[in-house]
Amino acid sequence: VVELAATQAGPDGECFCWYQCTVKGGREERDICAVTVAKAAEALGAGEIMLNCIDMDGQCNGFDHALMTAVSDAVNIPVIASSGAGKEQHFADVFKSTNVQAALAAGMFHRKEVEIESVKKYMASNGIPSRTWSRPAN
């Protein structure tokens, strides 16, 4: 069970939830909690977890911090936040508010709404390091 921030409360003010796992791109539900699956994956030898929140996917409103916190606090392997990024600040927010070790986005970069370099600059201005890469000389 995960305690939610006031801004994430359910329609009737619910402040606790569990995160149901889905498969097939969120089209099929499974009666098991994401935290339980993450712990089992770690126990079976997984080296990292890429954690996707289907509810946030494509919304561009930021990562689901409650889910990211619940899973990253429950395991001892790296957790990669996925789904929800829509602007540079969302990356800084997820690193400041959770224990994830990486975060990814796709749509905002494919649609050229945000450049990768601007995310890296924003994170650097907030004291968050990121990986750098240079094109090899010809």
Coordinates of N, CA and C in Angstrom, one line a residue:
V1 N 0.9 -1.2 0.0 CA 0.0 0.0 0.0 C 0.9 1.2 0.0
V2 N 0.5 2.2 -0.8 CA 1.3 3.4 -1.0 C 0.5 4.6 -0.6
E3 N 1.1 5.5 0.2 CA 0.4 6.7 0.6 C 0.6 7.8 -0.5
L4 N -0.5 8.4 -0.9 CA -0.4 9.4 -2.0 C -0.3 10.8 -1.4
A5 N 0.3 11.7 -2.2 CA 0.4 13.1 -1.9 C -1.1 13.6 -2.1
A6 N -1.4 14.7 -1.4 CA -2.7 15.3 -1.4 C -3.1 15.6 -2.9
T7 N -2.2 16.0 -3.7 CA -2.5 16.3 -5.1 C -2.8 15.1 -5.9
Q8 N -2.6 13.9 -5.4 CA -2.9 12.6 -6.1 C -4.1 11.9 -5.5
A9 N -4.7 12.5 -4.6 CA -5.9 11.8 -3.9 C -6.9 11.3 -4.9
G10 N -7.6 10.2 -4.6 CA -8.6 9.7 -5.5 C -9.8 10.6 -5.5
P11 N -10.8 10.2 -6.3 CA -12.0 11.1 -6.5 C -12.8 11.3 -5.2
D12 N -12.7 10.4 -4.3 CA -13.4 10.6 -3.0 C -12.4 10.9 -1.9
G13 N -11.2 11.4 -2.2 CA -10.2 11.8 -1.2 C -9.4 10.6 -0.8
E14 N -9.4 9.5 -1.4 CA -8.6 8.4 -1.0 C -7.1 8.8 -1.1
C15 N -6.4 8.4 0.0 CA -5.0 8.8 0.1 C -4.0 7.5 0.1
F16 N -4.6 6.3 0.0 CA -3.8 5.1 -0.1 C -4.2 4.3 -1.3
C17 N -3.2 3.7 -1.9 CA -3.5 2.9 -3.1 C -2.5 1.7 -3.2
W18 N -2.7 0.9 -4.1 CA -1.7 -0.1 -4.6 C -1.6 0.0 -6.1
Y19 N -0.5 -0.2 -6.6 CA -0.3 -0.1 -8.1 C -0.4 -1.5 -8.7
Q20 N -1.5 -1.6 -9.5 CA -1.7 -2.9 -10.2 C -0.8 -3.0 -11.4
C21 N -0.3 -4.2 -11.6 CA 0.5 -4.4 -12.8 C -0.4 -4.7 -14.0
T22 N 0.1 -4.2 -15.1 CA -0.6 -4.5 -16.4 C 0.4 -5.1 -17.3
V23 N -0.1 -5.7 -18.4 CA 0.7 -6.3 -19.4 C 0.1 -5.9 -20.8
K24 N 0.8 -6.2 -21.8 CA 0.3 -5.9 -23.2 C 0.0 -4.4 -23.3
G25 N 1.0 -3.5 -22.9 CA 0.8 -2.1 -23.1 C -0.4 -1.5 -22.3
G26 N -0.6 -2.1 -21.1 CA -1.7 -1.6 -20.2 C -3.1 -2.1 -20.6
R27 N -3.2 -3.0 -21.6 CA -4.5 -3.5 -22.0 C -5.0 -4.6 -21.1
E28 N -4.1 -5.3 -20.4 CA -4.6 -6.4 -19.5 C -4.0 -6.2 -18.1
E29 N -4.9 -6.3 -17.2 CA -4.5 -6.1 -15.8 C -4.2 -7.5 -15.1
R30 N -3.3 -7.4 -14.1 CA -2.9 -8.5 -13.3 C -3.1 -8.2 -11.8
D31 N -3.6 -9.1 -11.1 CA -3.9 -8.9 -9.7 C -2.6 -9.0 -8.8
I32 N -1.6 -8.2 -9.1 CA -0.4 -8.2 -8.3 C 0.1 -6.8 -8.3
C33 N 0.7 -6.4 -7.2 CA 1.2 -5.1 -7.0 C 2.6 -4.9 -7.7
A34 N 2.8 -3.7 -8.2 CA 4.0 -3.4 -8.9 C 5.2 -3.5 -7.9
V35 N 5.0 -3.2 -6.7 CA 6.1 -3.3 -5.7 C 6.5 -4.7 -5.5
T36 N 5.5 -5.6 -5.4 CA 5.7 -7.0 -5.3 C 6.5 -7.6 -6.5
V37 N 6.1 -7.2 -7.7 CA 6.7 -7.6 -8.9 C 8.2 -7.2 -8.9
A38 N 8.4 -5.9 -8.5 CA 9.8 -5.4 -8.5 C 10.7 -6.2 -7.5
K39 N 10.2 -6.5 -6.4 CA 10.9 -7.3 -5.4 C 11.2 -8.7 -5.9
A40 N 10.2 -9.3 -6.6 CA 10.4 -10.6 -7.1 C 11.5 -10.6 -8.3
A41 N 11.4 -9.5 -9.1 CA 12.3 -9.4 -10.2 C 13.8 -9.3 -9.7
E42 N 13.9 -8.5 -8.6 CA 15.2 -8.4 -8.0 C 15.7 -9.7 -7.4
A43 N 14.8 -10.4 -6.8 CA 15.2 -11.7 -6.2 C 15.6 -12.7 -7.2
L44 N 15.0 -12.6 -8.4 CA 15.3 -13.5 -9.5 C 16.5 -13.1 -10.3
G45 N 17.2 -12.0 -9.9 CA 18.4 -11.6 -10.5 C 18.4 -10.4 -11.5
A46 N 17.2 -9.7 -11.6 CA 17.2 -8.5 -12.4 C 18.2 -7.5 -12.0
G47 N 18.9 -6.9 -12.9 CA 19.9 -5.9 -12.6 C 19.4 -4.5 -12.5
E48 N 18.2 -4.2 -13.0 CA 17.6 -2.9 -12.9 C 16.1 -3.0 -13.3
I49 N 15.3 -2.0 -13.0 CA 13.9 -2.1 -13.3 C 13.5 -0.8 -14.1
M50 N 13.0 -0.9 -15.3 CA 12.4 0.2 -16.0 C 11.0 0.3 -15.6
L51 N 10.6 1.3 -14.9 CA 9.2 1.4 -14.3 C 8.4 2.3 -15.1
N52 N 7.4 1.8 -15.7 CA 6.4 2.5 -16.5 C 5.1 2.7 -15.8
C53 N 4.6 3.9 -15.8 CA 3.3 4.1 -15.2 C 2.3 4.4 -16.4
I54 N 1.5 3.4 -16.7 CA 0.6 3.5 -17.9 C -0.3 4.7 -17.8
D55 N -0.7 5.0 -16.6 CA -1.6 6.1 -16.4 C -1.0 7.5 -16.7
M56 N 0.3 7.6 -16.6 CA 1.0 8.8 -16.9 C 1.5 8.9 -18.4
D57 N 1.6 7.7 -19.0 CA 2.2 7.6 -20.3 C 1.5 8.6 -21.3
G58 N 2.3 9.4 -22.0 CA 1.7 10.3 -22.9 C 1.0 11.6 -22.4
Q59 N 1.0 11.7 -21.1 CA 0.2 12.8 -20.5 C 1.1 14.1 -20.4
C60 N 2.4 13.9 -20.4 CA 3.3 15.1 -20.3 C 3.1 15.9 -19.0
N61 N 2.6 15.3 -18.0 CA 2.4 16.0 -16.7 C 3.4 15.6 -15.6
G62 N 4.4 14.9 -16.0 CA 5.4 14.5 -15.0 C 5.3 13.0 -14.6
F63 N 6.4 12.5 -14.0 CA 6.4 11.1 -13.6 C 5.5 10.9 -12.4
D64 N 5.1 9.7 -12.1 CA 4.3 9.3 -11.0 C 5.2 9.1 -9.8
H65 N 5.4 10.2 -9.0 CA 6.4 10.1 -7.9 C 6.0 9.1 -6.8
A66 N 4.8 8.9 -6.5 CA 4.4 7.9 -5.5 C 4.8 6.5 -5.9
L67 N 4.5 6.2 -7.2 CA 4.9 4.8 -7.7 C 6.5 4.7 -7.7
M68 N 7.1 5.7 -8.2 CA 8.6 5.7 -8.3 C 9.2 5.5 -7.0
T69 N 8.7 6.3 -6.0 CA 9.2 6.2 -4.6 C 8.9 4.8 -4.0
A70 N 7.7 4.3 -4.2 CA 7.4 3.0 -3.6 C 8.3 1.9 -4.1
V71 N 8.5 1.9 -5.4 CA 9.4 0.8 -6.0 C 10.9 1.1 -5.7
S72 N 11.3 2.3 -5.9 CA 12.8 2.5 -5.7 C 13.2 2.4 -4.2
D73 N 12.2 2.6 -3.3 CA 12.5 2.4 -1.9 C 12.5 0.9 -1.5
A74 N 11.8 0.1 -2.3 CA 11.6 -1.3 -2.0 C 12.7 -2.3 -2.5
V75 N 13.5 -1.8 -3.4 CA 14.5 -2.6 -4.0 C 15.9 -2.0 -3.9
N76 N 16.9 -2.8 -4.1 CA 18.3 -2.4 -4.0 C 19.0 -2.3 -5.4
I77 N 18.2 -2.4 -6.4 CA 18.7 -2.3 -7.8 C 18.3 -1.0 -8.4
P78 N 18.9 -0.5 -9.4 CA 18.5 0.8 -10.0 C 17.1 0.7 -10.6
V79 N 16.4 1.8 -10.4 CA 15.0 2.0 -11.0 C 15.1 3.1 -12.0
I80 N 14.6 2.9 -13.2 CA 14.5 3.9 -14.2 C 13.1 4.4 -14.3
A81 N 12.8 5.7 -14.1 CA 11.5 6.2 -14.2 C 11.1 6.4 -15.7
S82 N 9.9 6.0 -16.0 CA 9.4 6.1 -17.4 C 8.0 6.5 -17.4
S83 N 7.6 7.3 -18.4 CA 6.2 7.7 -18.6 C 5.8 9.0 -17.9
G84 N 5.5 10.0 -18.6 CA 4.9 11.2 -18.0 C 5.7 12.5 -18.3
A85 N 7.0 12.4 -18.7 CA 7.8 13.6 -18.9 C 7.2 14.4 -20.0
G86 N 7.2 15.7 -19.8 CA 6.7 16.6 -20.8 C 7.6 17.9 -20.9
K87 N 8.4 18.1 -19.9 CA 9.3 19.3 -19.9 C 10.5 19.0 -19.0
E88 N 11.5 19.9 -19.1 CA 12.7 19.7 -18.4 C 12.6 19.5 -16.9
Q89 N 11.7 20.3 -16.3 CA 11.5 20.3 -14.9 C 11.1 18.9 -14.4
H90 N 10.4 18.1 -15.2 CA 9.9 16.8 -14.7 C 11.1 15.9 -14.4
F91 N 12.2 16.1 -15.1 CA 13.4 15.2 -14.8 C 14.0 15.7 -13.4
A92 N 14.2 16.9 -13.2 CA 14.7 17.4 -12.0 C 13.8 17.0 -10.8
D93 N 12.5 17.1 -11.0 CA 11.6 16.8 -10.0 C 11.7 15.3 -9.6
V94 N 11.7 14.4 -10.5 CA 11.8 13.0 -10.2 C 13.0 12.6 -9.5
F95 N 14.2 13.3 -9.8 CA 15.4 13.0 -9.1 C 15.4 13.6 -7.7
K96 N 14.8 14.7 -7.5 CA 14.8 15.4 -6.2 C 13.8 14.7 -5.3
S97 N 12.7 14.2 -5.8 CA 11.6 13.7 -5.0 C 11.6 12.2 -4.8
T98 N 12.4 11.4 -5.5 CA 12.4 10.0 -5.4 C 13.8 9.4 -5.4
N99 N 14.0 8.1 -5.3 CA 15.3 7.5 -5.3 C 15.6 6.8 -6.6
V100 N 14.9 7.2 -7.7 CA 15.3 6.6 -9.0 C 16.7 7.0 -9.4
Q101 N 17.3 6.1 -10.1 CA 18.7 6.4 -10.6 C 18.8 6.9 -12.0
A102 N 17.7 6.8 -12.8 CA 17.6 7.2 -14.1 C 16.2 7.6 -14.5
A103 N 16.0 8.3 -15.5 CA 14.7 8.7 -16.0 C 14.7 8.8 -17.6
L104 N 13.7 8.4 -18.2 CA 13.6 8.4 -19.6 C 12.4 9.1 -20.2
A105 N 12.5 9.5 -21.4 CA 11.3 10.0 -22.1 C 11.5 9.7 -23.6
A106 N 10.4 9.7 -24.3 CA 10.5 9.4 -25.7 C 9.7 10.4 -26.5
G107 N 8.4 10.5 -26.3 CA 7.5 11.3 -27.1 C 7.9 12.7 -27.2
M108 N 8.3 13.3 -26.1 CA 8.6 14.8 -26.1 C 9.9 15.0 -27.0
F109 N 10.7 14.0 -27.0 CA 11.9 14.2 -27.9 C 11.6 13.9 -29.3
H110 N 10.8 12.8 -29.6 CA 10.5 12.5 -31.0 C 9.7 13.6 -31.6
R111 N 8.8 14.3 -30.9 CA 8.0 15.4 -31.4 C 8.8 16.7 -31.4
K112 N 10.0 16.6 -30.9 CA 10.9 17.8 -30.9 C 10.3 19.0 -30.0
E113 N 9.5 18.6 -29.0 CA 8.9 19.6 -28.1 C 10.0 20.1 -27.1
V114 N 10.9 19.2 -26.8 CA 12.0 19.5 -25.9 C 13.3 18.8 -26.5
E115 N 14.4 19.5 -26.4 CA 15.7 19.0 -26.9 C 16.4 18.3 -25.7
I116 N 17.0 17.2 -26.0 CA 17.7 16.4 -24.9 C 18.7 17.4 -24.2
E117 N 19.4 18.2 -25.0 CA 20.4 19.0 -24.4 C 19.8 20.0 -23.4
S118 N 18.6 20.5 -23.7 CA 18.0 21.4 -22.7 C 17.6 20.7 -21.4
V119 N 17.3 19.5 -21.5 CA 17.0 18.7 -20.2 C 18.3 18.6 -19.4
K120 N 19.4 18.3 -20.1 CA 20.7 18.1 -19.4 C 21.1 19.5 -18.8
K121 N 20.9 20.6 -19.5 CA 21.3 21.9 -19.0 C 20.4 22.2 -17.8
Y122 N 19.1 21.9 -17.9 CA 18.2 22.2 -16.8 C 18.6 21.4 -15.5
M123 N 18.9 20.2 -15.7 CA 19.3 19.3 -14.6 C 20.6 19.9 -14.0
A124 N 21.6 20.2 -14.8 CA 22.9 20.7 -14.3 C 22.6 22.0 -13.5
S125 N 21.7 22.9 -14.0 CA 21.4 24.1 -13.2 C 20.8 23.8 -11.9
N126 N 20.3 22.6 -11.7 CA 19.7 22.2 -10.5 C 20.6 21.2 -9.7
G127 N 21.8 21.1 -10.1 CA 22.8 20.3 -9.4 C 22.7 18.8 -9.6
I128 N 22.0 18.4 -10.7 CA 21.8 17.0 -11.0 C 22.7 16.6 -12.2
P129 N 23.7 15.8 -12.0 CA 24.5 15.4 -13.1 C 23.8 14.5 -14.1
S130 N 24.3 14.5 -15.3 CA 23.8 13.6 -16.3 C 24.9 13.1 -17.2
R131 N 24.7 12.0 -17.9 CA 25.7 11.5 -18.7 C 26.0 12.4 -19.9
T132 N 27.2 12.5 -20.3 CA 27.6 13.3 -21.5 C 28.1 12.4 -22.6
W133 N 28.0 12.9 -23.8 CA 28.4 12.1 -24.9 C 29.0 13.1 -26.0
S134 N 30.0 12.7 -26.6 CA 30.6 13.5 -27.7 C 30.7 12.6 -28.9
R135 N 30.4 13.2 -30.1 CA 30.5 12.5 -31.3 C 32.0 12.2 -31.6
P136 N 32.4 11.0 -31.9 CA 33.8 10.7 -32.2 C 34.3 11.5 -33.4
A137 N 35.5 12.0 -33.4 CA 36.1 12.7 -34.5 C 36.3 11.7 -35.7
N138 N 36.1 12.2 -36.9 CA 36.3 11.4 -38.1 C 37.7 11.3 -38.5

